[in-house]
PDB file of C-alpha atoms in Angstrom:
ATOM      1  CA  MET A1422     -22.955  16.926  41.581  1.00 69.00           C
ATOM      2  CA  THR A1423     -26.460  18.410  41.544  1.00 82.00           C
ATOM      3  CA  ARG A1424     -29.003  17.614  38.872  1.00 83.00           C
ATOM      4  CA  ASP A1425     -28.911  21.192  37.544  1.00 84.00           C
ATOM      5  CA  LEU A1426     -25.114  21.091  37.267  1.00 89.00           C
ATOM      6  CA  LEU A1427     -25.266  17.722  35.489  1.00 90.00           C
ATOM      7  CA  HIS A1428     -27.833  19.058  33.018  1.00 90.00           C
ATOM      8  CA  ALA A1429     -25.672  22.126  32.349  1.00 91.00           C
ATOM      9  CA  LYS A1430     -22.594  19.963  31.787  1.00 91.00           C
ATOM     10  CA  LEU A1431     -24.505  17.618  29.477  1.00 93.00           C
ATOM     11  CA  ARG A1432     -25.834  20.582  27.499  1.00 93.00           C
ATOM     12  CA  ALA A1433     -22.314  21.975  27.062  1.00 92.00           C
ATOM     13  CA  PHE A1434     -21.087  18.486  26.159  1.00 92.00           C
ATOM     14  CA  GLY A1435     -23.873  18.140  23.579  1.00 94.00           C
ATOM     15  CA  ILE A1436     -23.087  21.477  21.926  1.00 94.00           C
ATOM     16  CA  HIS A1437     -19.377  20.679  21.729  1.00 93.00           C
ATOM     17  CA  PHE A1438     -20.094  17.146  20.491  1.00 94.00           C
ATOM     18  CA  SER A1439     -22.405  18.476  17.745  1.00 95.00           C
ATOM     19  CA  LEU A1440     -19.717  20.841  16.477  1.00 93.00           C
ATOM     20  CA  SER A1441     -17.125  18.058  16.623  1.00 93.00           C
ATOM     21  CA  LEU A1442     -19.491  15.695  14.805  1.00 95.00           C
ATOM     22  CA  ALA A1443     -19.850  18.161  11.921  1.00 95.00           C
ATOM     23  CA  ILE A1444     -16.047  18.334  11.623  1.00 94.00           C
ATOM     24  CA  PHE A1445     -15.867  14.528  11.821  1.00 95.00           C
ATOM     25  CA  PHE A1446     -18.261  14.042   8.886  1.00 96.00           C
ATOM     26  CA  ILE A1447     -16.203  16.424   6.741  1.00 96.00           C
ATOM     27  CA  LEU A1448     -13.022  14.494   7.563  1.00 95.00           C
ATOM     28  CA  LEU A1449     -14.827  11.176   7.062  1.00 95.00           C
ATOM     29  CA  TYR A1450     -15.671  12.247   3.511  1.00 96.00           C
ATOM     30  CA  PHE A1451     -11.993  12.895   2.744  1.00 96.00           C
ATOM     31  CA  ILE A1452     -10.922   9.611   4.362  1.00 95.00           C
ATOM     32  CA  LEU A1453     -13.450   7.491   2.462  1.00 94.00           C
ATOM     33  CA  PHE A1454     -13.309   9.126  -0.960  1.00 95.00           C
ATOM     34  CA  HIS A1455      -9.896  10.777  -1.276  1.00 94.00           C
ATOM     35  CA  TRP A1456      -7.304   9.555   1.227  1.00 96.00           C
ATOM     36  CA  TYR A1457      -8.254   5.887   1.725  1.00 96.00           C
ATOM     37  CA  PRO A1458     -10.612   4.996  -1.145  1.00 94.00           C
ATOM     38  CA  LEU A1459     -11.851   1.476  -1.704  1.00 90.00           C
ATOM     39  CA  PRO A1460     -10.455  -1.095  -2.071  1.00 93.00           C
ATOM     40  CA  PHE A1461      -7.544   0.193   0.070  1.00 95.00           C
ATOM     41  CA  PHE A1462      -9.648   1.425   2.992  1.00 94.00           C
ATOM     42  CA  GLY A1463      -9.475  -1.827   4.936  1.00 93.00           C
ATOM     43  CA  THR A1464      -5.951  -2.867   3.952  1.00 94.00           C
ATOM     44  CA  ASP A1465      -3.938   0.335   4.318  1.00 94.00           C
ATOM     45  CA  GLY A1466      -5.156   2.237   7.341  1.00 92.00           C
ATOM     46  CA  GLY A1467      -8.654   3.591   6.689  1.00 93.00           C
ATOM     47  CA  TRP A1468     -10.107   2.194   9.906  1.00 94.00           C
ATOM     48  CA  GLN A1469      -7.039   3.247  11.857  1.00 94.00           C
ATOM     49  CA  GLY A1470      -7.405   6.781  10.492  1.00 94.00           C
ATOM     50  CA  ILE A1471     -11.041   6.957  11.565  1.00 94.00           C
ATOM     51  CA  ARG A1472     -10.121   5.782  15.069  1.00 94.00           C
ATOM     52  CA  ILE A1473      -7.535   8.556  15.378  1.00 93.00           C
ATOM     53  CA  ILE A1474     -10.034  11.220  14.273  1.00 93.00           C
ATOM     54  CA  VAL A1475     -12.746   9.854  16.583  1.00 93.00           C
ATOM     55  CA  GLY A1476     -10.353   9.949  19.523  1.00 91.00           C
ATOM     56  CA  VAL A1477      -9.077  13.488  19.020  1.00 88.00           C
ATOM     57  CA  ASP A1478     -12.312  15.012  17.686  1.00 89.00           C
ATOM     58  CA  LEU A1479     -15.380  13.261  19.098  1.00 91.00           C
ATOM     59  CA  VAL A1480     -13.953  12.141  22.442  1.00 91.00           C
ATOM     60  CA  LEU A1481     -11.208  14.437  23.720  1.00 90.00           C
ATOM     61  CA  GLY A1482     -12.797  17.868  23.271  1.00 90.00           C
ATOM     62  CA  PRO A1483     -16.369  17.105  24.408  1.00 92.00           C
ATOM     63  CA  VAL A1484     -15.144  15.125  27.437  1.00 93.00           C
ATOM     64  CA  LEU A1485     -12.852  17.965  28.530  1.00 92.00           C
ATOM     65  CA  THR A1486     -15.766  20.383  28.131  1.00 91.00           C
ATOM     66  CA  PHE A1487     -17.975  18.144  30.285  1.00 92.00           C
ATOM     67  CA  ILE A1488     -15.306  18.029  33.007  1.00 91.00           C
ATOM     68  CA  ALA A1489     -14.431  21.740  33.004  1.00 90.00           C
ATOM     69  CA  PHE A1490     -17.813  23.369  32.371  1.00 89.00           C
ATOM     70  CA  ASN A1491     -19.509  24.861  35.405  1.00 88.00           C
ATOM     71  CA  PRO A1492     -22.045  27.698  35.057  1.00 86.00           C
ATOM     72  CA  ARG A1493     -21.186  28.822  38.593  1.00 86.00           C
ATOM     73  CA  LYS A1494     -17.716  29.883  37.478  1.00 88.00           C
ATOM     74  CA  SER A1495     -17.186  33.524  36.617  1.00 89.00           C
ATOM     75  CA  PRO A1496     -17.744  34.307  32.915  1.00 87.00           C
ATOM     76  CA  ARG A1497     -14.079  35.263  32.583  1.00 91.00           C
ATOM     77  CA  LEU A1498     -12.844  31.967  34.053  1.00 91.00           C
ATOM     78  CA  LEU A1499     -15.371  29.951  32.048  1.00 89.00           C
ATOM     79  CA  LYS A1500     -14.267  31.612  28.797  1.00 90.00           C
ATOM     80  CA  LEU A1501     -10.640  30.921  29.696  1.00 92.00           C
ATOM     81  CA  ASP A1502     -11.344  27.229  30.383  1.00 89.00           C
ATOM     82  CA  LEU A1503     -13.334  26.731  27.195  1.00 89.00           C
ATOM     83  CA  GLY A1504     -10.774  28.690  25.175  1.00 92.00           C
ATOM     84  CA  LEU A1505      -7.929  26.503  26.444  1.00 92.00           C
ATOM     85  CA  ILE A1506      -9.967  23.368  25.704  1.00 91.00           C
ATOM     86  CA  GLY A1507     -10.653  24.661  22.187  1.00 90.00           C
ATOM     87  CA  LEU A1508      -6.982  25.400  21.567  1.00 93.00           C
ATOM     88  CA  ALA A1509      -5.974  21.977  22.896  1.00 91.00           C
ATOM     89  CA  GLN A1510      -8.497  20.238  20.666  1.00 91.00           C
ATOM     90  CA  ILE A1511      -7.434  22.235  17.610  1.00 92.00           C
ATOM     91  CA  ALA A1512      -3.777  21.335  18.237  1.00 93.00           C
ATOM     92  CA  VAL A1513      -4.488  17.635  18.751  1.00 92.00           C
ATOM     93  CA  LEU A1514      -6.930  17.550  15.828  1.00 92.00           C
ATOM     94  CA  ALA A1515      -4.312  19.166  13.575  1.00 94.00           C
ATOM     95  CA  TRP A1516      -1.871  16.437  14.618  1.00 94.00           C
ATOM     96  CA  GLY A1517      -4.488  13.749  13.932  1.00 93.00           C
ATOM     97  CA  ILE A1518      -5.366  15.140  10.496  1.00 94.00           C
ATOM     98  CA  SER A1519      -1.683  15.445   9.588  1.00 95.00           C
ATOM     99  CA  THR A1520      -1.025  11.859  10.675  1.00 94.00           C
ATOM    100  CA  VAL A1521      -3.987  10.421   8.765  1.00 95.00           C
ATOM    101  CA  HIS A1522      -3.157  12.516   5.682  1.00 95.00           C
ATOM    102  CA  ASN A1523       0.521  11.518   5.619  1.00 95.00           C
ATOM    103  CA  GLU A1524      -0.182   7.820   6.237  1.00 95.00           C
ATOM    104  CA  ARG A1525      -2.594   7.520   3.317  1.00 96.00           C
ATOM    105  CA  PRO A1526      -1.680   5.249   0.371  1.00 96.00           C
ATOM    106  CA  TYR A1527      -0.419   7.693  -2.254  1.00 97.00           C
ATOM    107  CA  LEU A1528       1.060   5.226  -4.757  1.00 97.00           C
ATOM    108  CA  ALA A1529       0.211   1.700  -5.858  1.00 97.00           C
ATOM    109  CA  VAL A1530       3.511   0.506  -7.293  1.00 98.00           C
ATOM    110  CA  PHE A1531       3.620  -2.593  -9.495  1.00 97.00           C
ATOM    111  CA  ALA A1532       7.059  -4.134  -9.072  1.00 95.00           C
ATOM    112  CA  ASP A1533       8.083  -7.646 -10.080  1.00 90.00           C
ATOM    113  CA  GLY A1534       4.546  -9.028 -10.044  1.00 92.00           C
ATOM    114  CA  ILE A1535       3.284  -7.430  -6.829  1.00 95.00           C
ATOM    115  CA  PHE A1536       1.357  -4.246  -6.032  1.00 97.00           C
ATOM    116  CA  TYR A1537       2.913  -2.259  -3.179  1.00 97.00           C
ATOM    117  CA  PRO A1538       1.016   0.702  -1.699  1.00 97.00           C
ATOM    118  CA  LEU A1539       3.378   3.512  -0.648  1.00 97.00           C
ATOM    119  CA  THR A1540       2.249   6.180   1.792  1.00 96.00           C
ATOM    120  CA  TYR A1541       2.511   9.920   1.247  1.00 96.00           C
ATOM    121  CA  TYR A1542       5.302  10.263   3.798  1.00 95.00           C
ATOM    122  CA  GLN A1543       7.346   7.603   1.950  1.00 96.00           C
ATOM    123  CA  LEU A1544       7.542   9.635  -1.283  1.00 96.00           C
ATOM    124  CA  PRO A1545      10.981  11.143  -0.473  1.00 95.00           C
ATOM    125  CA  GLU A1546      12.399   7.601  -0.269  1.00 95.00           C
ATOM    126  CA  THR A1547      11.699   7.153  -3.989  1.00 96.00           C
ATOM    127  CA  GLY A1548      14.026  10.024  -4.881  1.00 95.00           C
ATOM    128  CA  LEU A1549      11.248  11.732  -6.856  1.00 96.00           C
ATOM    129  CA  SER A1550       9.361  14.904  -6.066  1.00 94.00           C
ATOM    130  CA  LYS A1551       5.594  15.035  -5.849  1.00 93.00           C
ATOM    131  CA  ASP A1552       5.491  16.997  -9.121  1.00 94.00           C
ATOM    132  CA  GLU A1553       7.597  14.364 -10.911  1.00 95.00           C
ATOM    133  CA  ILE A1554       5.289  11.613  -9.700  1.00 96.00           C
ATOM    134  CA  ASN A1555       2.194  13.571 -10.715  1.00 94.00           C
ATOM    135  CA  LYS A1556       3.591  13.899 -14.252  1.00 94.00           C
ATOM    136  CA  LEU A1557       4.000  10.123 -14.414  1.00 94.00           C
ATOM    137  CA  ALA A1558       0.634   9.412 -12.845  1.00 94.00           C
ATOM    138  CA  PRO A1559      -1.891  12.258 -13.002  1.00 92.00           C
ATOM    139  CA  GLY A1560      -5.244  11.684 -11.382  1.00 88.00           C
ATOM    140  CA  PRO A1561      -6.524  10.535  -8.001  1.00 92.00           C
ATOM    141  CA  THR A1562      -4.611   8.552  -5.406  1.00 94.00           C
ATOM    142  CA  PRO A1563      -3.409   5.942  -4.997  1.00 95.00           C
ATOM    143  CA  LYS A1564      -1.585   6.596  -8.258  1.00 96.00           C
ATOM    144  CA  LYS A1565      -0.615   3.488 -10.210  1.00 97.00           C
ATOM    145  CA  ILE A1566       3.085   3.221 -11.073  1.00 97.00           C
ATOM    146  CA  TYR A1567       4.911   0.580 -13.123  1.00 97.00           C
ATOM    147  CA  VAL A1568       8.489  -0.347 -12.209  1.00 96.00           C
ATOM    148  CA  ASP A1569      10.662  -1.210 -15.197  1.00 94.00           C
ATOM    149  CA  VAL A1570      12.486  -4.470 -14.404  1.00 92.00           C
ATOM    150  CA  PRO A1571      15.301  -5.722 -16.699  1.00 90.00           C
ATOM    151  CA  LYS A1572      14.474  -8.675 -18.944  1.00 87.00           C
ATOM    152  CA  ASP A1573      18.107  -9.730 -19.126  1.00 89.00           C
ATOM    153  CA  LYS A1574      18.757 -12.338 -16.433  1.00 88.00           C
ATOM    154  CA  ILE A1575      22.166 -10.979 -15.415  1.00 93.00           C
ATOM    155  CA  GLU A1576      20.860  -7.417 -15.165  1.00 92.00           C
ATOM    156  CA  TYR A1577      17.851  -8.651 -13.203  1.00 89.00           C
ATOM    157  CA  GLN A1578      20.044 -10.513 -10.714  1.00 90.00           C
ATOM    158  CA  ALA A1579      22.169  -7.380 -10.335  1.00 92.00           C
ATOM    159  CA  LEU A1580      19.028  -5.375  -9.619  1.00 91.00           C
ATOM    160  CA  LEU A1581      17.941  -7.874  -6.959  1.00 89.00           C
ATOM    161  CA  ALA A1582      21.385  -7.690  -5.353  1.00 91.00           C
ATOM    162  CA  ARG A1583      21.153  -3.909  -5.312  1.00 90.00           C
ATOM    163  CA  ALA A1584      17.673  -4.109  -3.804  1.00 90.00           C
ATOM    164  CA  MET A1585      18.981  -6.336  -1.025  1.00 90.00           C
ATOM    165  CA  ALA A1586      21.860  -3.949  -0.321  1.00 90.00           C
ATOM    166  CA  THR A1587      20.078  -0.600  -0.599  1.00 91.00           C
ATOM    167  CA  GLN A1588      16.312  -0.332  -1.039  1.00 91.00           C
ATOM    168  CA  PRO A1589      13.440  -2.515  -2.309  1.00 93.00           C
ATOM    169  CA  ILE A1590      12.693  -2.364  -6.023  1.00 94.00           C
ATOM    170  CA  HIS A1591       9.355  -0.624  -5.488  1.00 96.00           C
ATOM    171  CA  PHE A1592      11.163   2.373  -3.946  1.00 96.00           C
ATOM    172  CA  MET A1593      13.492   2.856  -6.940  1.00 95.00           C
ATOM    173  CA  GLY A1594      12.004   6.013  -8.406  1.00 94.00           C
ATOM    174  CA  GLN A1595      14.458   6.118 -11.312  1.00 95.00           C
ATOM    175  CA  ARG A1596      12.784   2.949 -12.637  1.00 96.00           C
ATOM    176  CA  TYR A1597       9.239   4.321 -12.329  1.00 97.00           C
ATOM    177  CA  ARG A1598       7.215   4.395 -15.540  1.00 96.00           C
ATOM    178  CA  ALA A1599       3.685   5.484 -16.417  1.00 95.00           C
ATOM    179  CA  PHE A1600       1.140   2.733 -15.812  1.00 95.00           C
ATOM    180  CA  ASP A1601      -0.923   2.604 -19.005  1.00 94.00           C
ATOM    181  CA  LYS A1602      -2.422  -0.007 -21.319  1.00 93.00           C
ATOM    182  CA  SER A1603       0.940  -0.605 -22.966  1.00 94.00           C
ATOM    183  CA  LYS A1604       1.990  -2.322 -19.716  1.00 95.00           C
ATOM    184  CA  ILE A1605      -0.873  -4.834 -19.685  1.00 95.00           C
ATOM    185  CA  LYS A1606       1.093  -7.439 -21.635  1.00 93.00           C
ATOM    186  CA  ASN A1607       4.006  -7.207 -19.200  1.00 93.00           C
ATOM    187  CA  ILE A1608       1.914  -7.418 -16.049  1.00 95.00           C
ATOM    188  CA  SER A1609      -0.347 -10.175 -17.397  1.00 94.00           C
ATOM    189  CA  ARG A1610       2.425 -12.757 -17.043  1.00 91.00           C
ATOM    190  CA  TYR A1611       2.043 -12.328 -13.280  1.00 93.00           C
ATOM    191  CA  ASN A1612      -1.721 -12.838 -13.349  1.00 95.00           C
ATOM    192  CA  ILE A1613      -2.871 -15.414 -10.788  1.00 94.00           C
ATOM    193  CA  ASP A1614      -4.932 -18.257 -12.252  1.00 93.00           C
ATOM    194  CA  MET A1615      -7.509 -18.211  -9.466  1.00 94.00           C
ATOM    195  CA  LYS A1616      -9.154 -21.529 -10.276  1.00 91.00           C
ATOM    196  CA  ALA A1617      -5.841 -23.365 -10.365  1.00 89.00           C
ATOM    197  CA  TYR A1618      -4.539 -21.582  -7.272  1.00 91.00           C
ATOM    198  CA  LEU A1619      -7.644 -22.234  -5.165  1.00 91.00           C
ATOM    199  CA  LYS A1620      -7.944 -25.888  -6.150  1.00 88.00           C
ATOM    200  CA  GLY A1621      -7.759 -27.924  -2.953  1.00 86.00           C
ATOM    201  CA  GLU A1622      -7.418 -24.832  -0.761  1.00 88.00           C
ATOM    202  CA  ALA A1623      -9.522 -23.771   2.242  1.00 90.00           C
ATOM    203  CA  ASP A1624     -13.299 -23.435   1.842  1.00 93.00           C
ATOM    204  CA  ALA A1625     -13.137 -19.856   3.150  1.00 94.00           C
ATOM    205  CA  TRP A1626     -10.887 -18.907   0.225  1.00 95.00           C
ATOM    206  CA  GLN A1627     -13.237 -20.590  -2.249  1.00 94.00           C
ATOM    207  CA  GLN A1628     -16.230 -18.749  -0.770  1.00 96.00           C
ATOM    208  CA  GLU A1629     -14.417 -15.400  -0.896  1.00 96.00           C
ATOM    209  CA  TYR A1630     -13.653 -15.861  -4.588  1.00 96.00           C
ATOM    210  CA  GLN A1631     -17.172 -17.105  -5.366  1.00 96.00           C
ATOM    211  CA  LYS A1632     -18.616 -14.020  -3.692  1.00 96.00           C
ATOM    212  CA  PHE A1633     -16.447 -11.875  -5.956  1.00 97.00           C
ATOM    213  CA  ILE A1634     -17.565 -13.821  -9.053  1.00 96.00           C
ATOM    214  CA  ASN A1635     -21.219 -13.355  -8.118  1.00 96.00           C
ATOM    215  CA  ALA A1636     -20.721  -9.608  -7.645  1.00 95.00           C
ATOM    216  CA  HIS A1637     -18.959  -9.060 -11.001  1.00 94.00           C
ATOM    217  CA  PRO A1638     -20.422 -11.512 -13.535  1.00 92.00           C
ATOM    218  CA  ASP A1639     -20.216  -9.122 -16.503  1.00 91.00           C
ATOM    219  CA  THR A1640     -16.565  -8.083 -16.161  1.00 92.00           C
ATOM    220  CA  LEU A1641     -14.834 -11.320 -15.147  1.00 93.00           C
ATOM    221  CA  ASP A1642     -13.186 -11.688 -18.564  1.00 93.00           C
ATOM    222  CA  SER A1643     -11.312  -8.418 -18.078  1.00 95.00           C
ATOM    223  CA  MET A1644     -10.067  -9.223 -14.568  1.00 97.00           C
ATOM    224  CA  LEU A1645      -6.449  -9.768 -13.599  1.00 97.00           C
ATOM    225  CA  TYR A1646      -5.400 -10.896 -10.131  1.00 97.00           C
ATOM    226  CA  PHE A1647      -2.180  -9.912  -8.399  1.00 96.00           C
ATOM    227  CA  PRO A1648      -0.569 -10.199  -4.973  1.00 96.00           C
ATOM    228  CA  LEU A1649      -1.067  -7.073  -2.864  1.00 96.00           C
ATOM    229  CA  SER A1650       1.534  -6.387  -0.192  1.00 95.00           C
ATOM    230  CA  ALA A1651      -0.570  -4.000   1.870  1.00 95.00           C
ATOM    231  CA  ARG A1652       0.287  -2.268   5.092  1.00 93.00           C
ATOM    232  CA  TYR A1653      -1.911  -4.532   7.203  1.00 92.00           C
ATOM    233  CA  GLY A1654      -1.525  -7.848   5.443  1.00 94.00           C
ATOM    234  CA  LYS A1655      -1.057  -9.665   2.166  1.00 94.00           C
ATOM    235  CA  TYR A1656      -4.025 -10.177  -0.117  1.00 96.00           C
ATOM    236  CA  ILE A1657      -5.045 -10.714  -3.728  1.00 97.00           C
ATOM    237  CA  ILE A1658      -6.284  -7.641  -5.574  1.00 97.00           C
ATOM    238  CA  ALA A1659      -8.581  -7.770  -8.607  1.00 97.00           C
ATOM    239  CA  PHE A1660      -7.647  -5.363 -11.393  1.00 97.00           C
ATOM    240  CA  ASP A1661      -9.687  -4.489 -14.497  1.00 97.00           C
ATOM    241  CA  ARG A1662      -7.400  -4.491 -17.542  1.00 96.00           C
ATOM    242  CA  ASN A1663      -9.868  -2.426 -19.593  1.00 95.00           C
ATOM    243  CA  SER A1664     -10.460   0.444 -17.183  1.00 94.00           C
ATOM    244  CA  LEU A1665      -7.069   0.115 -15.420  1.00 95.00           C
ATOM    245  CA  ASN A1666      -8.918   0.353 -12.115  1.00 95.00           C
ATOM    246  CA  PHE A1667      -8.651  -1.665  -8.945  1.00 96.00           C
ATOM    247  CA  VAL A1668     -11.904  -3.499  -8.343  1.00 96.00           C
ATOM    248  CA  GLU A1669     -11.710  -5.322  -5.039  1.00 96.00           C
ATOM    249  CA  VAL A1670      -9.335  -6.790  -2.487  1.00 97.00           C
ATOM    250  CA  LEU A1671      -9.898 -10.496  -1.861  1.00 97.00           C
ATOM    251  CA  ASN A1672      -9.130 -11.657   1.659  1.00 95.00           C
ATOM    252  CA  ILE A1673      -7.076 -14.562   0.324  1.00 95.00           C
ATOM    253  CA  PRO A1674      -3.339 -14.983   0.970  1.00 93.00           C
ATOM    254  CA  PRO A1675      -1.510 -14.632  -2.357  1.00 92.00           C
ATOM    255  CA  PRO A1676       0.764 -17.293  -3.837  1.00 89.00           C
ATOM    256  CA  GLU A1677       4.501 -16.837  -4.037  1.00 82.00           C
ATOM    257  CA  ILE A1678       5.663 -15.252  -7.294  1.00 68.00           C
ATOM    258  CA  ASP A1679       7.244 -18.498  -8.506  1.00 65.00           C
ATOM    259  CA  GLU A1680       3.817 -20.155  -8.198  1.00 71.00           C
ATOM    260  CA  VAL A1681       2.279 -17.369 -10.266  1.00 66.00           C
ATOM    261  CA  ILE A1682       4.877 -17.745 -13.026  1.00 61.00           C
ATOM    262  CA  TRP A1683       5.367 -21.540 -13.051  1.00 58.00           C
ATOM    263  CA  GLY A1684       2.188 -22.845 -11.446  1.00 59.00           C
ATOM    264  CA  LYS A1685       1.827 -24.692  -8.156  1.00 59.00           C
ATOM    265  CA  LYS A1686       3.225 -28.059  -9.169  1.00 63.00           C
ATOM    266  CA  GLU A1687       6.173 -26.751 -11.147  1.00 59.00           C
ATOM    267  CA  ALA A1688       7.049 -24.238  -8.417  1.00 59.00           C
ATOM    268  CA  LYS A1689       7.061 -27.026  -5.822  1.00 64.00           C
ATOM    269  CA  LYS A1690       9.296 -29.164  -8.064  1.00 64.00           C
ATOM    270  CA  ARG A1691      11.721 -26.287  -8.519  1.00 59.00           C
ATOM    271  CA  ARG A1692      11.817 -25.612  -4.791  1.00 57.00           C
ATOM    272  CA  ARG A1693      12.434 -29.291  -4.118  1.00 66.00           C
ATOM    273  CA  ARG A1694      15.274 -29.418  -6.645  1.00 63.00           C
ATOM    274  CA  GLU A1695      16.784 -26.256  -5.185  1.00 64.00           C
ATOM    275  CA  ALA A1696      16.578 -27.733  -1.673  1.00 60.00           C
ATOM    276  CA  GLU A1697      18.229 -30.948  -2.864  1.00 62.00           C
ATOM    277  CA  ARG A1698      21.050 -29.000  -4.530  1.00 64.00           C
ATOM    278  CA  SER A1699      21.535 -26.974  -1.366  1.00 64.00           C
ATOM    279  CA  GLN A1700      21.687 -30.123   0.766  1.00 64.00           C
ATOM    280  CA  ALA A1701      24.137 -31.728  -1.669  1.00 65.00           C
ATOM    281  CA  LYS A1702      26.435 -28.706  -1.449  1.00 63.00           C
ATOM    282  CA  GLN A1703      26.354 -28.818   2.338  1.00 63.00           C
ATOM    283  CA  ALA A1704      27.095 -32.549   2.336  1.00 62.00           C
ATOM    284  CA  THR A1705      30.070 -32.216  -0.038  1.00 61.00           C
ATOM    285  CA  PRO A1706      33.305 -31.989   1.992  1.00 61.00           C
ATOM    286  CA  SER A1707      35.376 -28.907   1.296  1.00 56.00           C
ATOM    287  CA  PRO A1708      38.943 -29.346  -0.079  1.00 57.00           C
ATOM    288  CA  GLY A1709      41.481 -30.024   2.638  1.00 55.00           C
ATOM    289  CA  SER A1710      38.892 -31.142   5.177  1.00 51.00           C
TER     290      SER A1710
END
């Protein structure tokens, strides 16, 4: 490859890369502020979405242009090559945008003490249309949804059995309710007592929580903390009860729900008693044996 040919290829690469970069920044805006807003960017696919767009937009097209471009080709052949490259990039970019758009967290469903992000492509599994969901939860995504869980113990156990047999509770669209301030009392019983939970736990967890405290000294009294079952891990999410907004995801593994409701010590006692009862049942000989 001669120096002149290399310079021509690099110039064509640079022009194509500049155009692709402009498209990338437009898509980056939508990813950061509309499709994967904080605090869900790192937990539910924001980085993965950016990688897809970088691959199909900033890498594929410009590299193909660098390989195919040659000013010594006839104008007709050069236009054909660049046209085919453009069509290929448009097709792949359309696939990438569709994938990133459909994988975005569209709902944040509060079910039985846990927030579950649901993606846009999972909406049909709830049995509700997009319009029905938007009536329940107008406003930006991810839209907060409250799942109505029976207070009666027998009905609750029946619901759990149904969830095991059919679909998880957070997919049961017929139980979806608007998430407003009237639900604060119900969700508050699942609030994680962070000081009690972190007592005796790893220093990294303590430091993560302290960093959050230092960043939000004026609003700590309005904070609630819940388990977040995100796409790429389980965390604790801080929620402002006054504004009904998510504040931050803490990179701390959440407690089990029984620990949230009963506390660490009581939950351990209950688990121990349950294990002892289970062992006793197994040790009891069955009739006729």
